[in-house]
Amino acid sequence: MRNPDASTVPLVCSLTGTLLKTDLVSERRIQKLKNTIEGLLSSSLDLKRLQLEQSAKDQAGSALPLNEPLLEFLREEKKSGRKLVLLTAESPECASEMLGNDHQLFDETIDCRSANELVSKFGEKNYDYIGDSSTSSEIWHGANKRFVVAADDTTAKKLSADGMSVSRQFAKGNSLNLKSGTRALRTYQWLKNLLVFVPIITSQQLDDANALRNSIIMFICFSLIASFGYLVNDLLDLASDRAHPKKRHRPLASGNLSIRHGVLIGAALLVITAVLCLMLPGPATIVLIGYLFLTISYSLYLKTKLMIDVVALGILFTLRVIGGAAAIETELSFYLLSFSIFIFSSLGMVKRFAELHNLQSRNQLIARGRSYRVEDMAPVRIIGISLGYMSVFIMGLYINSPVVTQYYDHPKFIWFLFPLLTYWLGRLWILANRGEVNEDPLIFAMKDKTSLLVVGLSAVILLIAN
């Protein structure tokens, strides 16, 4: 049989796993699991709200990640006069929502489940086909030309071995690699876990090799669990992340990391953490389990609740300090615990305030997946500033307490921390009010020269006091 000219035959392109960089089946399973858990945690009055939110998320299909090189190829074929056919089990309306304006590229949307259906519709060797590794060999065999979307050349080699040539291969775009894996873990966030070293520093046990070893292991465990939490959060928030101007570039939301790989990485993180816990005291392991439970609870439910989310954030940060104390088996003072809760709750309010400020700049009124509105900016600011300066007050009580003389020879020098912290908190909130703080105040502080200078001066003051 003579092969027809390419311009005279339709080009059939599969949607899932080919044009789309994400796995819709896996996404729907995750969303179903999320809805089930939220339904169990929510009151019956909340269920209707959750269903409405999910409906809105499903309609955000225009943000679904597409294989850009393949999309550009389809545009070129369309310009040349080629008939383009979209193959999908989704309804034409649903496919249109998923692809947005790009759905107009296709002249027809069909649902053919087998090679026989394609052949009966177009004729054998009378269609070109674009698919991935999940495409059946019968469909490939019935095609005139074959275009493969795959992470490697395994599919192309298999087709060649069966006597079927491949005209062109497109990269899958979501294969596991160091860059996408590292970005998904958000390793830069591990800097927050340096808080586990606060107890070993304040108790002056840095010269204790065993205490230092346990603190380092605790730091690694907190980092791995935090990364696991980010993966869980990103898997559960795919729809809302894709609607966000910055979060849509995250590996899972953008489709640069497959859901399957995200799940496998998360499982590996938990296994490694479990092994490391065998080297830590029992109380430290209990703190880690509590941190893991609260992290998952936050991702699933707590972050959607007004003020409860900020309290949860404050506790999550404070648990790092508690975990550091448990790792070296030292008692955590009332002052350090109180200080941690107040200052980290204040930073949590900075985070929410910055999010609302960004919403306001985009002329939006409500934070998606949150219980805050732009009109809440004033009370959020007042509460956050109050919490911050409560931590300054706690520091004053600590400096004036008998406890401080146990660790410092010249405790009066610690009073210099008082104006430093007052200045830093005031400056942070003023910058947040101007919209100059991003949505993560700790990451901002770690990149801000003035904040780093304050940290350096604080370290010098503590050394002098000692």
Tab-separated table of C-alpha atoms in Angstrom:
chain	number	residue	atom	x	y	z
A	1	MET	CA	0.000	0.000	0.000
A	2	ARG	CA	1.341	3.414	-0.992
A	3	ASN	CA	1.805	5.733	1.973
A	4	PRO	CA	-0.324	8.862	1.602
A	5	ASP	CA	1.202	12.316	1.666
A	6	ALA	CA	1.455	13.736	5.196
A	7	SER	CA	-0.603	16.817	4.351
A	8	THR	CA	-3.552	14.693	3.186
A	9	VAL	CA	-3.964	12.585	6.334
A	10	PRO	CA	-5.162	13.769	9.737
A	11	LEU	CA	-2.709	14.029	12.609
A	12	VAL	CA	-4.158	12.342	15.696
A	13	CYS	CA	-2.713	13.435	19.047
A	14	SER	CA	-3.434	11.764	22.377
A	15	LEU	CA	-4.194	14.111	25.272
A	16	THR	CA	-3.240	12.388	28.544
A	17	GLY	CA	0.447	11.578	28.899
A	18	THR	CA	1.229	13.086	25.508
A	19	LEU	CA	0.050	16.661	25.033
A	20	LEU	CA	-0.565	17.010	28.771
A	21	LYS	CA	2.564	16.730	30.925
A	22	THR	CA	0.567	15.515	33.888
A	23	ASP	CA	-1.321	12.311	34.673
A	24	LEU	CA	-5.000	13.184	35.037
A	25	VAL	CA	-5.902	9.804	36.532
A	26	SER	CA	-3.339	10.195	39.322
A	27	GLU	CA	-4.389	13.792	39.943
A	28	ARG	CA	-8.017	12.771	40.330
A	29	ARG	CA	-7.109	9.974	42.719
A	30	ILE	CA	-5.162	12.411	44.881
A	31	GLN	CA	-8.000	14.921	44.785
A	32	LYS	CA	-10.502	12.222	45.735
A	33	LEU	CA	-8.318	11.223	48.688
A	34	LYS	CA	-8.020	14.862	49.736
A	35	ASN	CA	-11.780	15.376	49.534
A	36	THR	CA	-12.390	12.227	51.574
A	37	ILE	CA	-10.029	13.322	54.344
A	38	GLU	CA	-11.366	16.879	54.310
A	39	GLY	CA	-14.885	15.488	54.510
A	40	LEU	CA	-13.981	13.487	57.602
A	41	LEU	CA	-12.330	16.477	59.247
A	42	SER	CA	-14.952	19.019	58.270
A	43	SER	CA	-18.390	19.559	59.707
A	44	SER	CA	-21.381	18.841	57.509
A	45	LEU	CA	-21.736	22.588	56.990
A	46	ASP	CA	-18.274	22.691	55.470
A	47	LEU	CA	-18.902	19.909	52.949
A	48	LYS	CA	-20.846	22.120	50.575
A	49	ARG	CA	-18.067	24.711	50.631
A	50	LEU	CA	-15.465	22.035	49.898
A	51	GLN	CA	-17.496	20.740	46.960
A	52	LEU	CA	-17.821	24.256	45.545
A	53	GLU	CA	-14.086	24.823	45.924
A	54	GLN	CA	-13.363	21.566	44.117
A	55	SER	CA	-15.714	22.510	41.311
A	56	ALA	CA	-13.806	25.778	40.890
A	57	LYS	CA	-10.519	23.899	40.825
A	58	ASP	CA	-11.784	21.530	38.132
A	59	GLN	CA	-12.703	24.513	35.993
A	60	ALA	CA	-9.147	25.855	36.169
A	61	GLY	CA	-8.105	23.435	33.442
A	62	SER	CA	-6.587	26.137	31.254
A	63	ALA	CA	-3.630	26.120	33.620
A	64	LEU	CA	-2.837	22.431	33.036
A	65	PRO	CA	0.795	22.006	31.911
A	66	LEU	CA	1.287	21.207	28.239
A	67	ASN	CA	4.241	19.774	26.340
A	68	GLU	CA	5.425	23.024	24.753
A	69	PRO	CA	7.697	21.554	22.004
A	70	LEU	CA	4.850	19.273	20.906
A	71	LEU	CA	2.372	22.140	21.065
A	72	GLU	CA	4.622	24.245	18.836
A	73	PHE	CA	4.870	21.336	16.371
A	74	LEU	CA	1.073	21.079	16.270
A	75	ARG	CA	0.793	24.803	15.594
A	76	GLU	CA	3.176	24.493	12.654
A	77	GLU	CA	1.221	21.543	11.274
A	78	LYS	CA	-1.995	23.520	11.620
A	79	LYS	CA	-0.509	26.417	9.667
A	80	SER	CA	0.446	24.030	6.873
A	81	GLY	CA	-3.204	23.037	6.499
A	82	ARG	CA	-3.073	19.711	8.327
A	83	LYS	CA	-6.236	18.438	10.005
A	84	LEU	CA	-5.579	17.947	13.715
A	85	VAL	CA	-7.584	15.473	15.789
A	86	LEU	CA	-7.484	15.268	19.590
A	87	LEU	CA	-7.850	11.781	21.045
A	88	THR	CA	-9.173	11.707	24.600
A	89	ALA	CA	-11.633	9.924	26.857
A	90	GLU	CA	-12.679	13.344	28.193
A	91	SER	CA	-15.745	15.105	26.852
A	92	PRO	CA	-15.099	17.832	24.245
A	93	GLU	CA	-16.224	20.427	26.789
A	94	CYS	CA	-13.814	19.131	29.427
A	95	ALA	CA	-10.970	18.939	26.900
A	96	SER	CA	-11.697	22.524	25.904
A	97	GLU	CA	-11.422	23.641	29.543
A	98	MET	CA	-8.145	21.759	29.970
A	99	LEU	CA	-6.489	23.217	26.883
A	100	GLY	CA	-8.049	26.664	26.910
A	101	ASN	CA	-7.391	28.576	23.693
A	102	ASP	CA	-5.095	25.814	22.442
A	103	HIS	CA	-8.119	23.549	21.984
A	104	GLN	CA	-8.960	25.642	18.915
A	105	LEU	CA	-5.982	24.032	17.169
A	106	PHE	CA	-7.945	20.821	16.791
A	107	ASP	CA	-10.567	20.323	14.138
A	108	GLU	CA	-12.127	17.403	15.954
A	109	THR	CA	-12.141	15.744	19.382
A	110	ILE	CA	-12.761	11.992	19.410
A	111	ASP	CA	-12.829	9.114	21.890
A	112	CYS	CA	-11.441	6.010	20.196
A	113	ARG	CA	-10.336	3.283	22.586
A	114	SER	CA	-8.857	0.822	20.055
A	115	ALA	CA	-6.939	0.593	16.807
A	116	ASN	CA	-10.017	-0.821	15.048
A	117	GLU	CA	-11.989	2.320	15.865
A	118	LEU	CA	-9.234	4.552	14.484
A	119	VAL	CA	-8.889	2.456	11.329
A	120	SER	CA	-12.643	2.346	10.778
A	121	LYS	CA	-12.799	6.129	11.118
A	122	PHE	CA	-9.757	7.120	9.058
A	123	GLY	CA	-8.678	3.975	7.242
A	124	GLU	CA	-5.534	1.910	7.749
A	125	LYS	CA	-2.324	3.873	7.215
A	126	ASN	CA	-4.493	6.906	6.675
A	127	TYR	CA	-3.668	8.797	9.866
A	128	ASP	CA	-0.499	9.925	11.634
A	129	TYR	CA	-0.382	9.364	15.366
A	130	ILE	CA	1.275	11.077	18.343
A	131	GLY	CA	1.345	8.994	21.528
A	132	ASP	CA	3.436	7.840	24.458
A	133	SER	CA	4.639	4.544	25.901
A	134	SER	CA	1.109	3.584	26.991
A	135	THR	CA	-0.117	3.494	23.377
A	136	SER	CA	-0.948	-0.020	22.163
A	137	SER	CA	1.152	-1.558	19.395
A	138	GLU	CA	-2.010	-2.016	17.286
A	139	ILE	CA	-2.611	1.735	17.201
A	140	TRP	CA	1.016	2.342	16.252
A	141	HIS	CA	0.783	-0.329	13.548
A	142	GLY	CA	-2.284	1.238	11.975
A	143	ALA	CA	-0.661	4.675	11.712
A	144	ASN	CA	0.996	6.079	8.608
A	145	LYS	CA	3.627	8.008	10.597
A	146	ARG	CA	4.460	7.750	14.278
A	147	PHE	CA	5.491	10.524	16.649
A	148	VAL	CA	6.557	9.441	20.129
A	149	VAL	CA	6.494	11.435	23.365
A	150	ALA	CA	8.783	9.694	25.848
A	151	ALA	CA	11.381	10.293	28.547
A	152	ASP	CA	13.911	8.067	26.749
A	153	ASP	CA	14.298	6.100	23.520
A	154	THR	CA	12.913	2.805	24.880
A	155	THR	CA	9.550	3.167	23.103
A	156	ALA	CA	11.172	4.205	19.825
A	157	LYS	CA	13.554	1.229	19.939
A	158	LYS	CA	10.696	-1.157	20.664
A	159	LEU	CA	8.723	0.166	17.694
A	160	SER	CA	11.774	-0.094	15.440
A	161	ALA	CA	12.323	-3.679	16.562
A	162	ASP	CA	8.735	-4.423	15.518
A	163	GLY	CA	9.367	-2.955	12.078
A	164	MET	CA	7.700	0.407	12.716
A	165	SER	CA	9.781	3.521	12.144
A	166	VAL	CA	9.437	6.652	14.283
A	167	SER	CA	9.311	9.960	12.423
A	168	ARG	CA	10.131	12.122	15.449
A	169	GLN	CA	10.457	11.892	19.213
A	170	PHE	CA	9.491	14.596	21.707
A	171	ALA	CA	10.840	14.726	25.249
A	172	LYS	CA	8.317	13.840	27.941
A	173	GLY	CA	9.386	16.830	30.006
A	174	ASN	CA	8.579	15.296	33.396
A	175	SER	CA	11.358	12.753	33.842
A	176	LEU	CA	13.161	12.645	37.178
A	177	ASN	CA	16.314	14.766	37.237
A	178	LEU	CA	18.424	16.502	39.856
A	179	LYS	CA	17.096	19.985	39.107
A	180	SER	CA	13.385	19.178	39.314
A	181	GLY	CA	13.892	16.835	42.277
A	182	THR	CA	15.839	19.445	44.250
A	183	ARG	CA	13.303	22.156	43.480
A	184	ALA	CA	10.458	19.901	44.621
A	185	LEU	CA	12.264	19.253	47.916
A	186	ARG	CA	12.802	23.013	48.363
A	187	THR	CA	16.184	22.444	49.938
A	188	TYR	CA	16.625	26.199	50.453
A	189	GLN	CA	13.891	25.900	53.092
A	190	TRP	CA	16.174	23.626	55.120
A	191	LEU	CA	17.810	26.773	56.495
A	192	LYS	CA	14.772	27.130	58.759
A	193	ASN	CA	15.752	23.889	60.461
A	194	LEU	CA	18.896	25.527	61.830
A	195	LEU	CA	16.559	26.363	64.712
A	196	VAL	CA	17.309	22.880	66.104
A	197	PHE	CA	20.755	24.205	67.043
A	198	VAL	CA	19.308	26.940	69.293
A	199	PRO	CA	19.168	24.685	72.414
A	200	ILE	CA	22.739	23.411	72.001
A	201	ILE	CA	23.948	27.011	71.612
A	202	THR	CA	21.953	28.485	74.503
A	203	SER	CA	22.925	25.600	76.806
A	204	GLN	CA	26.559	25.962	75.693
A	205	GLN	CA	27.060	22.304	74.724
A	206	LEU	CA	28.736	22.891	71.370
A	207	ASP	CA	31.880	21.226	72.710
A	208	ASP	CA	29.922	18.029	73.488
A	209	ALA	CA	30.544	15.698	70.521
A	210	ASN	CA	27.515	13.488	71.209
A	211	ALA	CA	25.185	16.469	71.598
A	212	LEU	CA	26.509	18.014	68.392
A	213	ARG	CA	26.061	14.701	66.526
A	214	ASN	CA	22.457	14.373	67.691
A	215	SER	CA	21.709	17.981	66.747
A	216	ILE	CA	23.038	17.397	63.232
A	217	ILE	CA	20.957	14.221	62.849
A	218	MET	CA	17.914	16.107	64.124
A	219	PHE	CA	18.560	18.851	61.575
A	220	ILE	CA	18.648	16.261	58.776
A	221	CYS	CA	15.450	14.575	60.021
A	222	PHE	CA	13.552	17.855	60.224
A	223	SER	CA	14.780	18.770	56.737
A	224	LEU	CA	13.640	15.464	55.230
A	225	ILE	CA	10.234	15.649	56.916
A	226	ALA	CA	9.841	19.278	55.836
A	227	SER	CA	10.589	18.294	52.229
A	228	PHE	CA	8.080	15.450	52.526
A	229	GLY	CA	5.539	17.982	53.759
A	230	TYR	CA	6.219	20.258	50.785
A	231	LEU	CA	5.712	17.327	48.402
A	232	VAL	CA	2.409	16.424	50.067
A	233	ASN	CA	1.320	20.057	50.000
A	234	ASP	CA	2.207	20.439	46.316
A	235	LEU	CA	0.409	17.215	45.388
A	236	LEU	CA	-2.731	18.343	47.187
A	237	ASP	CA	-2.611	21.919	45.855
A	238	LEU	CA	-1.959	21.304	42.153
A	239	ALA	CA	-5.021	23.237	40.986
A	240	SER	CA	-4.524	26.280	43.210
A	241	ASP	CA	-0.762	26.371	42.557
A	242	ARG	CA	-1.390	26.497	38.796
A	243	ALA	CA	-3.582	29.552	39.316
A	244	HIS	CA	-0.798	31.332	41.241
A	245	PRO	CA	1.666	33.535	39.285
A	246	LYS	CA	4.735	32.066	41.056
A	247	LYS	CA	3.648	28.691	42.405
A	248	ARG	CA	2.618	27.498	38.932
A	249	HIS	CA	6.315	27.062	38.157
A	250	ARG	CA	6.784	24.465	40.912
A	251	PRO	CA	7.936	21.082	39.506
A	252	LEU	CA	4.708	19.181	40.206
A	253	ALA	CA	2.333	21.994	39.232
A	254	SER	CA	4.244	22.692	36.011
A	255	GLY	CA	4.436	19.004	35.120
A	256	ASN	CA	8.244	19.025	35.135
A	257	LEU	CA	8.115	16.319	37.817
A	258	SER	CA	5.607	13.500	37.422
A	259	ILE	CA	3.197	12.639	40.208
A	260	ARG	CA	4.598	9.116	40.300
A	261	HIS	CA	8.119	10.400	40.914
A	262	GLY	CA	6.832	12.831	43.540
A	263	VAL	CA	5.196	9.985	45.468
A	264	LEU	CA	8.328	7.814	45.224
A	265	ILE	CA	10.567	10.625	46.476
A	266	GLY	CA	8.216	11.254	49.389
A	267	ALA	CA	8.265	7.585	50.384
A	268	ALA	CA	12.071	7.531	50.229
A	269	LEU	CA	12.281	10.583	52.508
A	270	LEU	CA	10.153	8.867	55.157
A	271	VAL	CA	12.223	5.671	55.028
A	272	ILE	CA	15.507	7.574	55.450
A	273	THR	CA	14.040	9.582	58.339
A	274	ALA	CA	12.856	6.398	60.072
A	275	VAL	CA	16.376	4.933	59.871
A	276	LEU	CA	17.960	8.114	61.273
A	277	CYS	CA	15.470	8.150	64.159
A	278	LEU	CA	17.072	4.939	65.427
A	279	MET	CA	20.128	7.035	66.336
A	280	LEU	CA	18.169	9.577	68.396
A	281	PRO	CA	16.714	9.524	71.924
A	282	GLY	CA	13.082	8.423	72.196
A	283	PRO	CA	11.688	11.891	73.026
A	284	ALA	CA	13.333	13.328	69.899
A	285	THR	CA	11.590	10.715	67.750
A	286	ILE	CA	8.258	11.571	69.378
A	287	VAL	CA	8.790	15.253	68.511
A	288	LEU	CA	9.516	14.302	64.887
A	289	ILE	CA	6.356	12.187	64.707
A	290	GLY	CA	4.360	15.102	66.114
A	291	TYR	CA	5.960	17.450	63.585
A	292	LEU	CA	5.097	15.052	60.737
A	293	PHE	CA	1.500	14.710	61.914
A	294	LEU	CA	1.044	18.479	62.250
A	295	THR	CA	2.692	19.099	58.862
A	296	ILE	CA	0.272	16.741	57.102
A	297	SER	CA	-2.685	18.134	59.068
A	298	TYR	CA	-1.656	21.633	58.019
A	299	SER	CA	-1.475	20.641	54.344
A	300	LEU	CA	-4.781	18.788	54.419
A	301	TYR	CA	-6.920	21.040	56.539
A	302	LEU	CA	-5.468	23.507	59.039
A	303	LYS	CA	-4.132	25.970	56.465
A	304	THR	CA	-7.693	26.667	55.339
A	305	LYS	CA	-8.845	27.752	58.814
A	306	LEU	CA	-8.726	31.367	59.938
A	307	MET	CA	-5.984	32.029	62.555
A	308	ILE	CA	-5.620	28.296	63.256
A	309	ASP	CA	-3.196	28.179	60.337
A	310	VAL	CA	-0.968	30.828	61.923
A	311	VAL	CA	-1.019	29.065	65.292
A	312	ALA	CA	-0.051	25.844	63.498
A	313	LEU	CA	2.841	27.609	61.735
A	314	GLY	CA	4.063	29.000	65.052
A	315	ILE	CA	3.934	25.539	66.623
A	316	LEU	CA	5.748	23.970	63.657
A	317	PHE	CA	8.636	26.402	64.070
A	318	THR	CA	8.651	25.973	67.839
A	319	LEU	CA	8.759	22.183	67.457
A	320	ARG	CA	12.131	22.602	65.763
A	321	VAL	CA	13.465	24.223	68.927
A	322	ILE	CA	11.784	21.601	71.125
A	323	GLY	CA	13.237	18.863	68.925
A	324	GLY	CA	16.706	20.351	69.255
A	325	ALA	CA	16.380	20.220	73.047
A	326	ALA	CA	15.050	16.644	72.968
A	327	ALA	CA	17.939	15.531	70.754
A	328	ILE	CA	20.549	16.639	73.306
A	329	GLU	CA	18.341	15.668	76.258
A	330	THR	CA	18.343	19.096	77.852
A	331	GLU	CA	15.471	20.943	79.485
A	332	LEU	CA	13.903	23.709	77.432
A	333	SER	CA	13.378	26.879	79.444
A	334	PHE	CA	9.985	28.521	79.758
A	335	TYR	CA	11.445	31.730	78.342
A	336	LEU	CA	12.851	30.167	75.172
A	337	LEU	CA	9.629	28.237	74.551
A	338	SER	CA	7.443	31.328	75.048
A	339	PHE	CA	9.754	33.485	72.952
A	340	SER	CA	9.645	30.950	70.103
A	341	ILE	CA	5.855	30.686	70.051
A	342	PHE	CA	5.327	34.456	69.973
A	343	ILE	CA	7.979	35.387	67.419
A	344	PHE	CA	7.173	32.558	65.012
A	345	SER	CA	3.450	33.276	65.235
A	346	SER	CA	4.306	36.875	64.335
A	347	LEU	CA	6.300	35.662	61.327
A	348	GLY	CA	3.330	33.497	60.350
A	349	MET	CA	1.192	36.633	60.311
A	350	VAL	CA	3.823	38.361	58.149
A	351	LYS	CA	3.463	35.473	55.699
A	352	ARG	CA	-0.311	35.870	55.535
A	353	PHE	CA	-0.062	39.665	55.309
A	354	ALA	CA	2.389	39.407	52.398
A	355	GLU	CA	0.039	37.007	50.597
A	356	LEU	CA	-2.853	39.440	51.037
A	357	HIS	CA	-0.701	42.349	49.848
A	358	ASN	CA	0.136	40.384	46.696
A	359	LEU	CA	-3.562	39.639	46.173
A	360	GLN	CA	-4.359	43.328	46.494
A	361	SER	CA	-1.714	44.214	43.906
A	362	ARG	CA	-3.392	41.758	41.487
A	363	ASN	CA	-6.842	43.244	42.202
A	364	GLN	CA	-8.042	40.024	43.816
A	365	LEU	CA	-10.072	39.930	47.009
A	366	ILE	CA	-9.870	36.389	48.400
A	367	ALA	CA	-6.891	34.065	48.882
A	368	ARG	CA	-7.625	30.771	47.158
A	369	GLY	CA	-7.628	27.861	49.600
A	370	ARG	CA	-7.331	30.246	52.557
A	371	SER	CA	-9.830	31.925	54.886
A	372	TYR	CA	-8.354	35.420	54.519
A	373	ARG	CA	-9.554	38.348	52.459
A	374	VAL	CA	-7.843	41.564	51.442
A	375	GLU	CA	-10.104	43.434	53.871
A	376	ASP	CA	-8.419	41.462	56.697
A	377	MET	CA	-5.039	43.146	56.156
A	378	ALA	CA	-5.473	45.653	59.004
A	379	PRO	CA	-6.286	43.117	61.769
A	380	VAL	CA	-3.649	40.706	60.454
A	381	ARG	CA	-1.065	43.486	60.732
A	382	ILE	CA	-2.167	44.498	64.244
A	383	ILE	CA	-2.191	40.925	65.552
A	384	GLY	CA	1.166	40.143	63.946
A	385	ILE	CA	2.924	43.209	65.349
A	386	SER	CA	1.467	42.534	68.805
A	387	LEU	CA	2.695	38.932	68.772
A	388	GLY	CA	6.154	40.073	67.678
A	389	TYR	CA	6.586	42.567	70.483
A	390	MET	CA	5.306	40.036	73.006
A	391	SER	CA	8.438	38.051	72.123
A	392	VAL	CA	10.531	41.160	72.869
A	393	PHE	CA	8.803	41.396	76.258
A	394	ILE	CA	9.573	37.714	76.962
A	395	MET	CA	13.223	38.370	76.113
A	396	GLY	CA	13.273	41.170	78.689
A	397	LEU	CA	11.887	38.816	81.339
A	398	TYR	CA	14.538	36.231	80.458
A	399	ILE	CA	17.407	38.697	80.711
A	400	ASN	CA	16.196	39.781	84.132
A	401	SER	CA	15.676	36.218	85.435
A	402	PRO	CA	18.074	34.144	87.596
A	403	VAL	CA	18.245	31.528	84.807
A	404	VAL	CA	20.432	33.715	82.614
A	405	THR	CA	23.271	33.772	85.161
A	406	GLN	CA	23.665	29.993	84.786
A	407	TYR	CA	24.946	30.388	81.241
A	408	TYR	CA	26.408	33.896	80.961
A	409	ASP	CA	29.115	35.595	83.004
A	410	HIS	CA	28.032	39.084	81.925
A	411	PRO	CA	24.253	38.825	81.350
A	412	LYS	CA	23.762	42.605	81.310
A	413	PHE	CA	25.290	42.706	77.823
A	414	ILE	CA	22.339	40.656	76.561
A	415	TRP	CA	20.188	43.767	77.011
A	416	PHE	CA	21.687	44.985	73.721
A	417	LEU	CA	19.632	42.266	72.003
A	418	PHE	CA	16.520	44.139	73.114
A	419	PRO	CA	16.895	47.155	70.765
A	420	LEU	CA	18.182	44.914	67.960
A	421	LEU	CA	15.082	42.705	68.026
A	422	THR	CA	12.803	45.734	68.403
A	423	TYR	CA	14.418	47.328	65.343
A	424	TRP	CA	14.342	44.155	63.253
A	425	LEU	CA	10.673	43.346	63.909
A	426	GLY	CA	9.600	46.939	63.292
A	427	ARG	CA	11.548	47.116	60.037
A	428	LEU	CA	10.168	43.750	58.871
A	429	TRP	CA	6.574	44.841	59.347
A	430	ILE	CA	7.134	48.223	57.715
A	431	LEU	CA	8.683	46.528	54.668
A	432	ALA	CA	5.812	44.029	54.610
A	433	ASN	CA	3.367	46.932	54.633
A	434	ARG	CA	5.192	48.373	51.613
A	435	GLY	CA	4.958	45.032	49.798
A	436	GLU	CA	8.723	44.478	49.902
A	437	VAL	CA	8.606	41.170	51.805
A	438	ASN	CA	7.896	38.018	49.838
A	439	GLU	CA	5.484	35.374	51.087
A	440	ASP	CA	8.114	33.715	53.296
A	441	PRO	CA	9.593	36.099	55.893
A	442	LEU	CA	12.336	33.720	57.055
A	443	ILE	CA	13.635	33.240	53.524
A	444	PHE	CA	13.465	37.019	53.102
A	445	ALA	CA	15.498	37.487	56.290
A	446	MET	CA	18.122	34.996	55.139
A	447	LYS	CA	18.648	37.016	51.955
A	448	ASP	CA	18.300	40.479	53.495
A	449	LYS	CA	21.655	42.130	54.312
A	450	THR	CA	20.244	44.144	57.203
A	451	SER	CA	18.710	41.042	58.786
A	452	LEU	CA	21.993	39.167	58.433
A	453	LEU	CA	23.800	42.094	60.064
A	454	VAL	CA	21.369	41.940	63.007
A	455	VAL	CA	22.044	38.204	63.364
A	456	GLY	CA	25.797	38.822	63.293
A	457	LEU	CA	25.624	41.562	65.921
A	458	SER	CA	23.444	39.329	68.103
A	459	ALA	CA	26.047	36.564	67.929
A	460	VAL	CA	28.797	39.015	68.948
A	461	ILE	CA	26.700	40.214	71.903
A	462	LEU	CA	26.171	36.637	73.114
A	463	LEU	CA	29.904	35.941	72.842
A	464	ILE	CA	30.724	39.037	74.883
A	465	ALA	CA	28.096	38.112	77.480
A	466	ASN	CA	29.734	34.705	77.804
